[in-house]
Coordinates of C-alpha atoms and ligand atoms in Angstrom, one line a residue:
M30 CA 14.2 38.1 -49.1
A31 CA 12.4 40.9 -47.2
V32 CA 13.0 43.5 -50.0
K33 CA 10.8 41.6 -52.5
A34 CA 7.8 42.6 -50.4
Y35 CA 8.2 46.3 -51.3
N36 CA 7.1 45.9 -54.9
P37 CA 7.8 49.5 -56.1
I38 CA 5.4 51.3 -58.5
E39 CA 7.1 51.9 -61.9
H40 CA 7.4 55.3 -63.7
R41 CA 9.2 56.3 -66.8
F42 CA 10.3 59.9 -67.6
D43 CA 12.8 61.4 -70.0
V44 CA 14.2 63.6 -67.2
V45 CA 13.9 63.1 -63.5
V46 CA 14.8 66.0 -61.3
I47 CA 15.4 65.3 -57.6
G48 CA 14.8 68.6 -55.7
A49 CA 12.4 71.5 -56.2
G50 CA 14.5 74.3 -54.9
G51 CA 15.7 77.1 -57.2
A52 CA 18.1 74.8 -59.0
G53 CA 15.7 71.9 -59.6
L54 CA 12.8 74.1 -60.7
R55 CA 14.9 76.1 -63.1
A56 CA 16.2 72.8 -64.6
A57 CA 12.7 71.3 -64.8
L58 CA 11.5 74.4 -66.7
A59 CA 14.3 74.2 -69.2
A60 CA 13.9 70.5 -69.7
C61 CA 10.2 70.9 -70.4
A62 CA 11.0 73.6 -72.9
Q63 CA 12.9 71.0 -74.9
G64 CA 9.8 68.8 -75.1
A65 CA 10.9 66.2 -72.6
S66 CA 8.7 64.5 -70.1
V67 CA 9.8 65.7 -66.7
A68 CA 9.3 64.4 -63.1
V69 CA 10.3 66.6 -60.1
L70 CA 10.6 64.9 -56.7
S71 CA 10.7 66.8 -53.5
K72 CA 10.6 65.7 -49.9
V73 CA 8.9 68.9 -48.9
P74 CA 6.3 71.1 -50.8
P75 CA 8.4 73.0 -53.4
T76 CA 7.9 76.4 -51.8
R77 CA 9.3 75.1 -48.5
S78 CA 12.6 74.3 -50.2
H79 CA 15.5 76.0 -48.6
T80 CA 15.9 78.5 -51.4
V81 CA 12.9 80.3 -49.9
A82 CA 15.1 81.5 -47.0
A83 CA 17.6 83.3 -49.3
Q84 CA 17.5 87.0 -48.4
G85 CA 20.1 89.3 -49.8
G86 CA 20.1 88.9 -53.6
I87 CA 21.5 87.5 -56.8
N88 CA 24.6 88.8 -58.5
A89 CA 24.8 90.0 -62.1
A90 CA 26.9 92.7 -63.7
L91 CA 24.0 94.7 -65.0
G92 CA 25.6 98.0 -64.2
N93 CA 22.4 99.7 -63.0
R94 CA 24.4 101.6 -60.3
G95 CA 27.7 102.5 -62.0
A96 CA 29.9 100.7 -64.5
D97 CA 30.2 96.9 -64.2
N98 CA 31.4 94.1 -66.3
W99 CA 30.9 90.3 -66.1
R100 CA 34.8 89.9 -66.3
W101 CA 35.1 91.9 -63.1
H102 CA 32.5 89.6 -61.5
M103 CA 34.5 86.7 -62.7
Y104 CA 37.7 88.0 -61.2
D105 CA 35.9 88.6 -57.8
T106 CA 34.5 85.1 -57.9
V107 CA 37.9 83.5 -58.6
R108 CA 39.5 85.6 -55.9
G109 CA 36.6 84.8 -53.5
S110 CA 37.2 81.1 -54.2
D111 CA 40.8 81.6 -53.2
W112 CA 41.7 80.3 -56.7
L113 CA 40.2 76.9 -56.1
G114 CA 37.1 77.6 -58.3
D115 CA 37.1 76.0 -61.8
Q116 CA 37.5 79.0 -64.1
D117 CA 35.5 77.5 -67.1
A118 CA 32.5 77.2 -64.8
I119 CA 33.0 80.6 -63.3
A120 CA 33.3 82.3 -66.7
F121 CA 30.1 80.5 -67.8
M122 CA 28.2 81.7 -64.7
C123 CA 29.3 85.3 -64.8
R124 CA 28.8 85.7 -68.5
H125 CA 25.3 84.4 -68.4
A126 CA 24.3 86.3 -65.2
P127 CA 22.6 89.3 -66.9
E128 CA 20.6 87.1 -69.2
A129 CA 19.5 85.0 -66.2
I130 CA 18.2 88.1 -64.4
R131 CA 16.3 89.3 -67.4
E132 CA 14.7 85.9 -67.7
L133 CA 13.6 85.9 -64.1
E134 CA 12.3 89.4 -64.5
A135 CA 10.2 88.3 -67.5
M136 CA 8.9 85.3 -65.6
G137 CA 7.6 87.7 -62.9
V138 CA 10.2 87.9 -60.1
P139 CA 9.2 91.2 -58.3
F140 CA 12.7 92.8 -58.0
T141 CA 13.0 96.0 -56.0
R142 CA 13.4 99.0 -58.4
D143 CA 15.5 102.1 -58.2
E144 CA 14.1 105.6 -58.8
G145 CA 14.5 105.2 -62.6
G146 CA 12.6 101.9 -62.6
S147 CA 15.7 99.7 -63.2
I148 CA 16.4 96.7 -61.0
Y149 CA 17.8 97.9 -57.7
Q150 CA 21.4 96.6 -57.0
R151 CA 23.2 96.6 -53.6
A152 CA 26.8 96.2 -52.6
Y153 CA 27.8 92.8 -51.2
G154 CA 30.9 91.2 -49.7
G155 CA 33.9 90.7 -52.0
Q156 CA 32.4 92.4 -55.0
S157 CA 34.6 95.0 -56.7
T158 CA 35.1 96.9 -59.9
D159 CA 38.0 96.9 -62.3
Y160 CA 39.6 93.6 -61.2
G161 CA 39.7 94.6 -57.5
K162 CA 41.4 98.0 -58.3
G163 CA 38.2 100.1 -58.4
G164 CA 35.6 100.6 -55.6
L165 CA 32.8 98.4 -54.4
A166 CA 30.6 96.9 -57.1
Y167 CA 26.8 97.3 -56.8
R168 CA 25.9 93.9 -58.3
A169 CA 23.4 92.1 -56.1
C170 CA 19.8 92.3 -57.5
A171 CA 17.3 92.1 -54.7
A172 CA 13.6 91.7 -54.0
A173 CA 13.9 93.6 -50.7
D174 CA 15.5 91.0 -48.3
R175 CA 13.2 88.2 -49.5
T176 CA 14.9 87.4 -52.9
G177 CA 14.8 83.6 -52.5
H178 CA 11.2 83.7 -51.6
A179 CA 10.3 85.8 -54.7
M180 CA 12.4 83.6 -57.0
L181 CA 11.2 80.2 -55.7
H182 CA 7.5 81.1 -55.9
T183 CA 7.9 82.5 -59.4
L184 CA 9.9 79.4 -60.6
Y185 CA 7.3 77.1 -59.1
Q186 CA 4.4 78.8 -60.8
Q187 CA 6.3 78.7 -64.1
S188 CA 7.2 75.0 -63.7
L189 CA 3.6 74.1 -63.0
K190 CA 2.6 75.9 -66.2
S191 CA 5.4 74.1 -68.2
G192 CA 3.9 70.7 -67.6
A193 CA 6.5 69.2 -65.3
R194 CA 4.9 66.5 -63.0
F195 CA 5.5 67.0 -59.3
F196 CA 5.9 64.2 -56.9
I197 CA 5.6 66.0 -53.6
E198 CA 6.6 64.6 -50.2
F199 CA 8.5 61.8 -52.0
V200 CA 11.8 61.0 -50.4
A201 CA 14.4 59.9 -52.9
L202 CA 16.3 57.0 -51.3
D203 CA 19.0 55.8 -53.7
L204 CA 20.1 56.2 -57.3
L205 CA 19.6 53.2 -59.6
W206 CA 22.3 52.0 -62.0
D207 CA 22.6 49.8 -65.1
K208 CA 25.3 47.2 -65.4
E209 CA 27.6 49.5 -67.4
G210 CA 27.6 52.2 -64.6
A211 CA 25.1 54.6 -66.2
C212 CA 22.4 56.2 -64.0
A213 CA 19.0 54.6 -64.7
G214 CA 16.8 56.3 -62.2
V215 CA 16.0 56.6 -58.5
L216 CA 14.1 54.7 -55.8
A217 CA 11.7 56.9 -53.8
W218 CA 9.3 56.6 -50.9
E219 CA 5.9 58.3 -50.9
L220 CA 5.2 59.5 -47.4
A221 CA 1.4 59.9 -47.7
T222 CA 0.7 56.3 -48.9
G223 CA 3.8 54.5 -47.8
D224 CA 4.4 53.2 -51.3
L225 CA 7.8 52.9 -52.9
H226 CA 8.3 54.1 -56.4
C227 CA 10.9 53.3 -59.0
F228 CA 11.5 56.3 -61.4
R229 CA 13.4 55.3 -64.5
S230 CA 15.0 58.2 -66.4
R231 CA 17.0 58.8 -69.5
Q232 CA 18.7 61.7 -67.6
L233 CA 18.6 62.3 -63.9
I234 CA 19.4 65.7 -62.3
L235 CA 20.4 65.9 -58.7
A236 CA 19.4 69.2 -57.1
T237 CA 19.0 68.2 -53.4
G238 CA 20.7 71.2 -51.8
G239 CA 23.4 71.3 -49.2
F240 CA 24.3 69.4 -46.0
G241 CA 24.6 72.3 -43.4
Q242 CA 22.7 70.2 -40.9
V243 CA 25.9 68.3 -40.1
F244 CA 26.7 71.2 -37.7
A245 CA 24.8 72.2 -34.6
S246 CA 24.7 76.0 -35.3
T247 CA 23.6 76.6 -38.9
T248 CA 21.4 78.9 -40.9
A249 CA 20.4 75.9 -43.0
S250 CA 17.0 74.5 -42.4
S251 CA 16.5 71.0 -40.9
I252 CA 15.9 69.5 -44.4
C253 CA 19.4 70.4 -45.6
T254 CA 20.7 66.9 -45.0
G255 CA 22.8 66.4 -48.2
D256 CA 20.7 63.4 -49.4
G257 CA 22.0 63.7 -53.0
G258 CA 25.6 63.6 -51.8
A259 CA 25.0 60.5 -49.7
M260 CA 23.3 58.8 -52.6
I261 CA 26.5 59.5 -54.6
L262 CA 28.7 58.1 -51.8
R263 CA 26.5 55.0 -51.5
S264 CA 26.9 54.5 -55.3
G265 CA 30.7 54.4 -54.8
L266 CA 31.3 57.8 -56.5
P267 CA 33.4 60.6 -54.9
L268 CA 32.4 63.9 -53.4
Q269 CA 34.6 67.0 -53.9
D270 CA 36.0 69.7 -51.6
M271 CA 34.0 68.6 -48.6
E272 CA 36.3 70.4 -46.2
F273 CA 35.1 73.8 -47.3
I274 CA 32.3 74.9 -45.0
Q275 CA 31.2 78.5 -45.1
F276 CA 30.5 80.2 -41.8
H277 CA 28.4 83.4 -42.2
P278 CA 29.7 86.0 -39.9
T279 CA 26.3 87.3 -38.8
G280 CA 24.1 84.5 -37.5
L281 CA 21.8 85.9 -34.7
Y282 CA 23.5 85.2 -31.4
G283 CA 21.8 82.3 -29.6
T284 CA 19.7 81.0 -32.5
G285 CA 21.9 81.1 -35.6
V286 CA 19.1 82.7 -37.7
L287 CA 20.7 84.6 -40.6
I288 CA 21.1 88.3 -40.6
T289 CA 21.7 88.9 -44.3
E290 CA 25.0 90.4 -45.6
G291 CA 22.6 92.8 -47.3
A292 CA 22.4 94.6 -43.9
R293 CA 26.1 95.5 -44.2
G294 CA 25.5 96.2 -48.0
E295 CA 23.0 98.8 -46.9
G296 CA 25.6 100.4 -44.5
G297 CA 25.4 98.2 -41.3
I298 CA 28.7 98.0 -39.4
L299 CA 30.2 95.4 -37.0
V300 CA 31.6 96.5 -33.6
N301 CA 33.4 94.7 -30.8
G302 CA 33.0 95.0 -27.0
L303 CA 35.1 98.2 -27.1
G304 CA 32.8 99.8 -29.6
E305 CA 35.6 99.5 -32.3
R306 CA 35.0 98.8 -36.0
F307 CA 37.4 95.9 -35.7
M308 CA 37.2 95.0 -39.5
K309 CA 39.6 97.9 -40.1
R310 CA 42.4 95.7 -38.7
Y311 CA 41.6 92.7 -40.9
A312 CA 40.3 94.2 -44.2
P313 CA 41.2 97.9 -44.3
Q314 CA 39.8 98.5 -47.8
Y315 CA 36.5 96.5 -47.8
M316 CA 36.0 96.6 -44.0
D317 CA 32.5 95.0 -43.2
L318 CA 32.2 94.0 -46.9
A319 CA 35.2 91.7 -47.0
S320 CA 34.5 88.1 -47.9
R321 CA 32.7 85.9 -45.4
D322 CA 35.6 83.7 -44.4
V323 CA 37.8 86.8 -43.6
I324 CA 35.1 88.3 -41.4
S325 CA 34.2 85.1 -39.6
R326 CA 37.8 84.6 -38.7
A327 CA 38.1 88.2 -37.6
V328 CA 35.0 87.8 -35.3
E329 CA 36.5 84.6 -33.9
Q330 CA 39.8 86.4 -33.2
E331 CA 38.1 89.4 -31.5
I332 CA 36.3 87.0 -29.2
R333 CA 39.4 84.8 -28.5
E334 CA 41.4 87.9 -27.6
G335 CA 38.7 89.1 -25.1
R336 CA 37.1 91.9 -27.2
G337 CA 33.7 90.2 -27.5
C338 CA 30.4 91.7 -26.3
G339 CA 28.0 90.8 -23.5
P340 CA 28.7 89.4 -20.0
N341 CA 30.6 86.4 -21.5
K342 CA 32.3 88.4 -24.2
D343 CA 31.2 85.8 -26.7
H344 CA 29.7 87.7 -29.6
V345 CA 30.0 91.0 -31.5
L346 CA 27.3 93.5 -32.5
L347 CA 25.9 94.5 -35.9
R348 CA 24.7 98.2 -35.8
L349 CA 21.9 99.4 -38.1
D350 CA 20.7 102.2 -35.8
H351 CA 22.4 104.9 -37.9
L352 CA 20.6 104.0 -41.1
D353 CA 17.6 105.9 -42.4
A354 CA 14.2 104.5 -41.4
S355 CA 13.2 104.1 -45.0
V356 CA 16.3 101.9 -45.7
I357 CA 15.2 99.5 -43.0
S358 CA 11.5 99.4 -44.0
E359 CA 12.1 99.2 -47.8
K360 CA 15.4 97.2 -48.1
L361 CA 15.6 95.2 -44.9
P362 CA 12.0 94.6 -43.6
S363 CA 12.7 90.9 -42.8
I364 CA 15.8 91.7 -40.8
R365 CA 13.8 94.2 -38.8
D366 CA 11.2 91.4 -38.1
I367 CA 13.8 88.7 -37.4
A368 CA 15.5 90.9 -34.8
R369 CA 12.2 91.7 -33.2
T370 CA 10.8 88.2 -33.2
F371 CA 13.9 86.2 -32.2
A372 CA 15.8 88.7 -30.0
G373 CA 13.2 91.3 -29.0
I374 CA 15.3 94.0 -30.5
D375 CA 14.3 97.2 -32.3
V376 CA 17.1 97.6 -34.9
S377 CA 16.5 101.4 -35.2
I378 CA 17.5 101.7 -31.5
S379 CA 19.7 98.7 -30.5
P380 CA 22.5 96.7 -32.2
I381 CA 22.0 93.1 -33.1
P382 CA 24.2 90.5 -31.3
V383 CA 25.7 88.2 -33.9
L384 CA 28.1 85.2 -34.1
P385 CA 29.3 83.2 -37.1
S386 CA 27.0 80.3 -38.1
V387 CA 27.4 77.5 -40.7
H388 CA 25.8 78.8 -43.8
Y389 CA 26.8 77.1 -47.0
T390 CA 28.5 73.9 -48.1
M391 CA 31.0 74.5 -50.9
G392 CA 31.7 70.8 -51.4
G393 CA 29.4 68.4 -53.2
V394 CA 29.0 66.3 -56.3
P395 CA 31.9 67.0 -58.7
T396 CA 30.8 68.1 -62.2
T397 CA 32.1 69.5 -65.5
A398 CA 31.2 73.1 -66.4
Q399 CA 28.2 71.5 -68.2
S400 CA 26.9 70.0 -64.9
E401 CA 27.8 66.4 -65.9
V402 CA 28.8 64.3 -62.8
I403 CA 32.4 63.2 -63.0
T404 CA 34.7 60.7 -61.3
Q405 CA 38.5 60.4 -61.8
A406 CA 37.6 58.1 -64.8
G407 CA 35.5 60.7 -66.6
V408 CA 31.8 61.6 -67.1
V409 CA 29.1 59.4 -65.4
P410 CA 26.5 58.7 -68.1
G411 CA 22.9 59.8 -67.4
L412 CA 23.6 61.9 -64.3
L413 CA 23.8 65.7 -63.8
A414 CA 24.1 67.7 -60.6
I415 CA 23.3 71.4 -59.9
G416 CA 22.8 73.9 -57.1
E417 CA 24.2 73.5 -53.6
A418 CA 24.3 69.7 -54.0
A419 CA 26.9 70.1 -56.8
C420 CA 30.5 71.2 -56.8
N421 CA 30.9 72.5 -60.3
S422 CA 33.0 74.3 -58.8
V423 CA 32.2 78.0 -59.1
H424 CA 32.6 78.7 -55.4
G425 CA 35.9 76.9 -54.8
A426 CA 37.1 77.4 -51.2
N427 CA 34.7 80.2 -50.4
R428 CA 31.4 81.3 -51.9
L429 CA 30.7 85.0 -52.4
G430 CA 27.3 86.2 -51.2
C431 CA 24.6 86.3 -53.9
N432 CA 26.5 83.9 -56.2
S433 CA 24.5 80.9 -55.1
L434 CA 21.1 82.0 -56.3
L435 CA 22.9 82.8 -59.6
D436 CA 24.6 79.4 -59.7
L437 CA 21.1 77.8 -59.3
V438 CA 19.5 79.5 -62.2
V439 CA 22.4 79.6 -64.7
F440 CA 23.4 75.9 -64.2
G441 CA 19.8 74.9 -63.6
K442 CA 18.8 76.2 -67.0
A443 CA 21.9 74.8 -68.8
A444 CA 21.5 71.3 -67.2
G445 CA 17.8 71.2 -67.9
E446 CA 18.4 72.1 -71.6
R447 CA 21.1 69.5 -71.8
A448 CA 19.1 66.7 -70.2
G449 CA 16.0 67.6 -72.2
A450 CA 17.8 67.7 -75.5
H451 CA 19.6 64.4 -74.8
A452 CA 16.3 62.7 -74.0
G453 CA 15.0 63.8 -77.4
Q454 CA 17.8 61.9 -79.2
G455 CA 16.0 58.6 -78.8
H456 CA 18.2 57.0 -76.2
A457 CA 16.7 53.8 -74.7
M458 CA 15.6 53.7 -71.1
L459 CA 18.2 51.7 -69.1
E460 CA 17.6 48.7 -67.0
A461 CA 18.1 49.3 -63.3
E462 CA 20.3 46.6 -61.9
T463 CA 20.8 47.9 -58.4
L464 CA 17.2 48.0 -57.1
D465 CA 17.6 45.2 -54.6
K466 CA 20.7 46.9 -53.1
A467 CA 18.7 50.2 -52.7
L468 CA 15.7 48.4 -51.1
A469 CA 18.0 46.5 -48.8
H470 CA 19.6 49.7 -47.5
F471 CA 16.1 51.1 -46.8
D472 CA 14.9 47.9 -45.1
T473 CA 18.0 47.7 -42.9
L474 CA 17.4 51.2 -41.6
R475 CA 13.7 50.6 -41.1
M476 CA 14.2 47.4 -39.2
S477 CA 16.9 48.8 -36.8
Q478 CA 16.3 47.4 -33.3
G479 CA 18.9 49.1 -31.1
D480 CA 18.6 51.6 -28.3
A481 CA 19.9 54.9 -29.9
T482 CA 17.3 57.2 -31.5
P483 CA 18.3 58.8 -34.8
A484 CA 17.8 62.2 -33.1
S485 CA 20.3 61.5 -30.3
L486 CA 22.9 60.3 -32.8
R487 CA 22.3 63.4 -35.0
R488 CA 22.8 65.7 -32.0
Q489 CA 26.0 64.0 -31.0
M490 CA 27.3 64.2 -34.6
Q491 CA 26.4 67.9 -34.8
S492 CA 28.3 68.6 -31.5
V493 CA 31.4 66.7 -32.8
M494 CA 31.4 68.8 -36.0
Q495 CA 30.9 72.0 -34.1
H496 CA 33.9 71.4 -31.8
H497 CA 36.2 69.6 -34.2
A498 CA 35.6 71.1 -37.7
G499 CA 34.8 74.7 -37.0
I500 CA 36.2 78.0 -38.4
T501 CA 39.7 77.0 -37.4
R502 CA 41.0 73.5 -37.4
D503 CA 44.3 71.6 -36.6
E504 CA 45.4 68.0 -36.8
P505 CA 44.8 66.9 -33.2
S506 CA 41.3 68.3 -33.2
L507 CA 40.4 66.8 -36.6
M508 CA 41.9 63.4 -35.6
N509 CA 39.8 63.4 -32.5
G510 CA 36.7 64.4 -34.5
L511 CA 37.3 61.5 -36.9
R512 CA 37.6 59.1 -34.0
L513 CA 34.4 60.3 -32.5
L514 CA 32.6 60.1 -35.8
D515 CA 33.9 56.5 -36.3
K516 CA 32.3 55.6 -32.9
L517 CA 29.0 57.2 -34.0
W518 CA 29.2 55.3 -37.3
N519 CA 29.6 52.0 -35.5
Q520 CA 26.7 53.0 -33.1
K521 CA 24.6 53.7 -36.1
L522 CA 25.4 50.2 -37.5
S523 CA 24.9 48.3 -34.2
S524 CA 22.4 50.2 -32.1
L525 CA 20.2 52.5 -34.1
N526 CA 16.6 52.3 -33.1
V527 CA 13.7 53.0 -35.5
R528 CA 10.7 52.4 -33.2
D529 CA 8.0 53.0 -35.8
K530 CA 8.2 50.2 -38.4
G531 CA 5.2 51.6 -40.5
L532 CA 5.6 53.2 -43.9
L533 CA 3.0 56.0 -43.6
W534 CA 4.4 59.4 -42.5
N535 CA 7.1 57.7 -40.5
N536 CA 9.2 60.6 -39.2
D537 CA 11.3 58.2 -37.2
L538 CA 12.4 56.5 -40.4
I539 CA 13.0 59.8 -42.2
E540 CA 15.3 60.9 -39.4
A541 CA 17.2 57.6 -39.6
I542 CA 17.6 58.0 -43.4
E543 CA 18.8 61.6 -42.9
L544 CA 21.2 60.6 -40.1
D545 CA 22.8 58.0 -42.4
N546 CA 23.1 60.6 -45.1
L547 CA 24.5 63.3 -42.7
L548 CA 27.0 61.0 -41.0
R549 CA 28.6 60.0 -44.3
Q550 CA 29.2 63.7 -45.1
A551 CA 30.4 64.6 -41.6
V552 CA 33.1 62.0 -42.1
A553 CA 33.8 63.3 -45.6
T554 CA 34.2 66.9 -44.2
V555 CA 36.6 66.0 -41.4
A556 CA 38.7 63.5 -43.4
S557 CA 39.0 66.0 -46.3
A558 CA 40.0 68.7 -43.8
L559 CA 42.6 66.5 -42.3
H560 CA 43.9 65.6 -45.8
R561 CA 44.4 69.3 -46.9
T562 CA 47.5 70.5 -45.1
E563 CA 47.2 74.1 -46.0
S564 CA 44.8 77.1 -45.3
R565 CA 42.6 78.3 -48.2
G566 CA 39.3 80.2 -48.2
A567 CA 37.0 78.8 -45.5
H568 CA 39.5 76.0 -44.5
M569 CA 41.8 77.5 -41.9
R570 CA 44.4 75.0 -40.5
T571 CA 46.2 76.7 -37.6
D572 CA 49.0 74.2 -38.0
H573 CA 49.3 74.9 -41.7
P574 CA 48.4 78.6 -41.8
L575 CA 49.5 79.4 -45.4
R576 CA 48.0 78.7 -48.8
D577 CA 50.2 76.2 -50.6
D578 CA 49.6 76.4 -54.4
A579 CA 52.4 74.1 -55.3
A580 CA 50.8 71.2 -53.4
W581 CA 47.2 72.1 -53.1
L582 CA 45.9 74.0 -56.1
R583 CA 43.8 70.9 -56.4
H584 CA 40.3 69.7 -55.5
T585 CA 39.9 67.0 -52.8
L586 CA 38.0 63.8 -53.8
F587 CA 36.5 61.7 -51.0
S588 CA 34.8 58.3 -51.4
M589 CA 33.7 55.7 -48.9
N590 CA 32.3 52.2 -48.7
D591 CA 29.4 51.0 -46.5
K592 CA 31.8 49.8 -43.8
G593 CA 32.8 53.4 -43.3
R594 CA 36.3 52.9 -44.9
F595 CA 37.2 55.9 -47.0
K596 CA 39.6 56.9 -49.7
L597 CA 41.0 60.4 -50.6
D598 CA 42.3 61.6 -53.9
T599 CA 42.7 65.0 -55.7
R600 CA 42.1 66.4 -59.1
A601 CA 43.5 69.5 -60.8
V602 CA 41.6 72.8 -60.8
R603 CA 40.4 73.8 -64.2
M604 CA 42.3 77.1 -64.8
E605 CA 41.3 77.6 -68.4
P606 CA 38.1 79.7 -68.8
G607 CA 37.6 79.0 -72.5
Q608 CA 36.0 81.3 -75.1
D609 CA 36.8 85.0 -74.8
A610 CA 37.6 85.1 -71.0
R611 CA 41.0 85.4 -69.5
S612 CA 42.5 83.1 -66.9
F613 CA 43.4 84.5 -63.4
A614 CA 46.6 83.2 -61.9
P615 CA 46.8 82.9 -58.1
E616 CA 47.6 86.1 -56.2
T617 CA 47.8 87.0 -52.6
R618 CA 44.2 87.5 -51.5
K619 CA 43.6 90.9 -49.9
Y620 CA 40.4 92.8 -49.1
Ligands
FAD1 C1 19.3 81.9 -44.6 C2 20.0 81.8 -45.9 C3 20.0 82.9 -46.7 C4 20.6 82.9 -48.0 N1 20.6 84.0 -48.8 C5 21.2 83.9 -50.0 C6 21.2 85.0 -50.9 O1 20.7 86.1 -50.5 N2 21.8 84.9 -52.1 C7 22.4 83.8 -52.5 O2 22.9 83.7 -53.6 N3 22.4 82.7 -51.7 C8 21.8 82.7 -50.5 N4 21.8 81.6 -49.7 C9 22.2 80.3 -50.2 C10 21.1 79.7 -51.1 O3 19.9 80.1 -50.6 C11 21.2 78.2 -51.2 O4 22.5 77.8 -51.5 C12 20.3 77.7 -52.4 O5 19.0 78.2 -52.2 C13 20.2 76.2 -52.5 O6 19.3 75.9 -53.5 P1 19.1 74.5 -54.1 O7 18.1 74.5 -55.2 O8 20.5 73.9 -54.5 O9 18.6 73.6 -52.9 P2 17.3 73.8 -51.9 O10 16.6 75.1 -52.1 O11 17.9 73.5 -50.6 O12 16.4 72.7 -52.4 C14 16.6 71.3 -52.2 C15 15.5 70.5 -52.7 O13 15.8 69.1 -52.7 C16 14.7 68.4 -52.2 N5 15.3 67.2 -51.6 C17 16.4 67.1 -50.8 N6 16.6 65.8 -50.5 C18 15.6 65.1 -51.1 C19 15.3 63.7 -51.1 N7 16.0 62.8 -50.5 N8 14.2 63.4 -51.8 C20 13.4 64.3 -52.5 N9 13.7 65.6 -52.5 C21 14.8 66.0 -51.8 C22 14.1 69.4 -51.2 O14 12.8 69.0 -50.9 C23 14.2 70.7 -51.9 O15 13.1 70.8 -52.8 C24 21.2 81.7 -48.4 C25 21.2 80.6 -47.6 C26 20.6 80.7 -46.3 C27 20.7 79.5 -45.4

């Protein structure tokens, strides 16, 4: 059997973390603090992880600019999620947010300061005071507009100090399982040597980020291929809420590069081709700081009804030219640079052309509020998931800006502590029974002999997703999308071509692995969107325009086999927040 020739190198660690973004690094730090031996795998150097691109900030009810309260933050997050978020997880995140910021500050994150020396906080979309009855909340702590960069570098420095072992440019291929169905580790491929490695773990933490690359126009970097989610699907486990794709209203027109919501938090405004502040029609109270799903749909409607800008009336404008020069240079220096570099625009004189772009994937690996991976049958032993790869589900049907960086550090810390403490309880290392299956999958992709390159199939998939699973959806378009994806799936099986058969730095093979991973999640997105016959948060079905709590206050679960056959199921939303928090029953969502 060909797979025997691979002969992977063996490693044993108490805790293996796959992913060195904000979530993975925070988890590694916490697991090390418990005295566990910790390995961190990353397919790119840690400081290139996608977290580095995060701009606007990280939420916490510190109250540095007016009264604030973690319960108001919780209410906003539940409302932002269109009531699909699990309230135990949301309560946990919002309650622990101030402590998480203080920890980051103590580690050395260079937060921007206000005149009094406290951490500067800006307004952000969907953030209010007094359970939506007060004014805007100033809750987003920022390091200028480079918050993710500041956090990621600090967390990496701290993790190096903590003793975690880094395996950089190692591509995790598949999870390994024992015969009872507990996670026993992961198979990985080292790009620099071509060696395969078998990492055995007592606890494994998936922190592989989102899958934004299933779409053609996205703010997500090219490495965001949802590898962790695909490993889960190949293990026969479900993914949750895959239909919920967040479009950010202000991607730079033509490139999709993000113009942070922080620009509107600092006073930027959106105008249409008539020069109108069109958001007054859609969100009279919050205007340009309504939640992202609301603004993205508004932009789409303005363009559809002929009120777009430019010769083709196909975008809108973000104006910053009325802001004080010091606001631009101190609070939005990267936005000034992005506009100049990618659009040749001086933001102090000209507006920025913008269009919604895919930004965040709310769906992912379902977990408990303690980050344990779950199926309909209960908790999966030995496996935790955090960050954008996970669906824990604090963001529900729509994530609020600045709640992701928070999710990374709050759940990263808790998961790392949990895994590290578990490892110290003397549990045996499990035997991996599924190594041959994982090797066979790798070998099949590597030996593909057809005539379709991975890049060409990826482009076709991205185009299908862009046209059939966008901001608004309906049954005929989704059915058509599913049919086209099925065709691509069969093409992948029958005519994929990996020209380079080597194992050293084989980009062709990396692209094939990522294509396989993305395609599974493209199917999951479209099939789940077809299944959910209502509109909620980022999922807008024009043929089912209303939210239907009686039928759909439930999470979608999607699983599939290697022949591409899939199954859909649902599970109840956890409405009980526990401890001293109150539960928020569904209301009409207004901004
Ligand atoms: C442009 C932009 C701006 C944003 N701004 C904000 C903001 O201001 N505030 C906010 O809250 N959120 C923001 N977000 C969202 C936020 O940045 C992301 O959701 C978050 O950083 C994801 O972090 P993560 O740790 O889950 O994953 P990532 O940072 O994406 O890291 C994933 C890690 O997994 C590794 N990995 C993946 N697959 C494999 C594999 N097969 N083998 C080995 N390693 C693997 C990668 O190498 C990487 O280290 C922004 C997003 C974008 C796109």
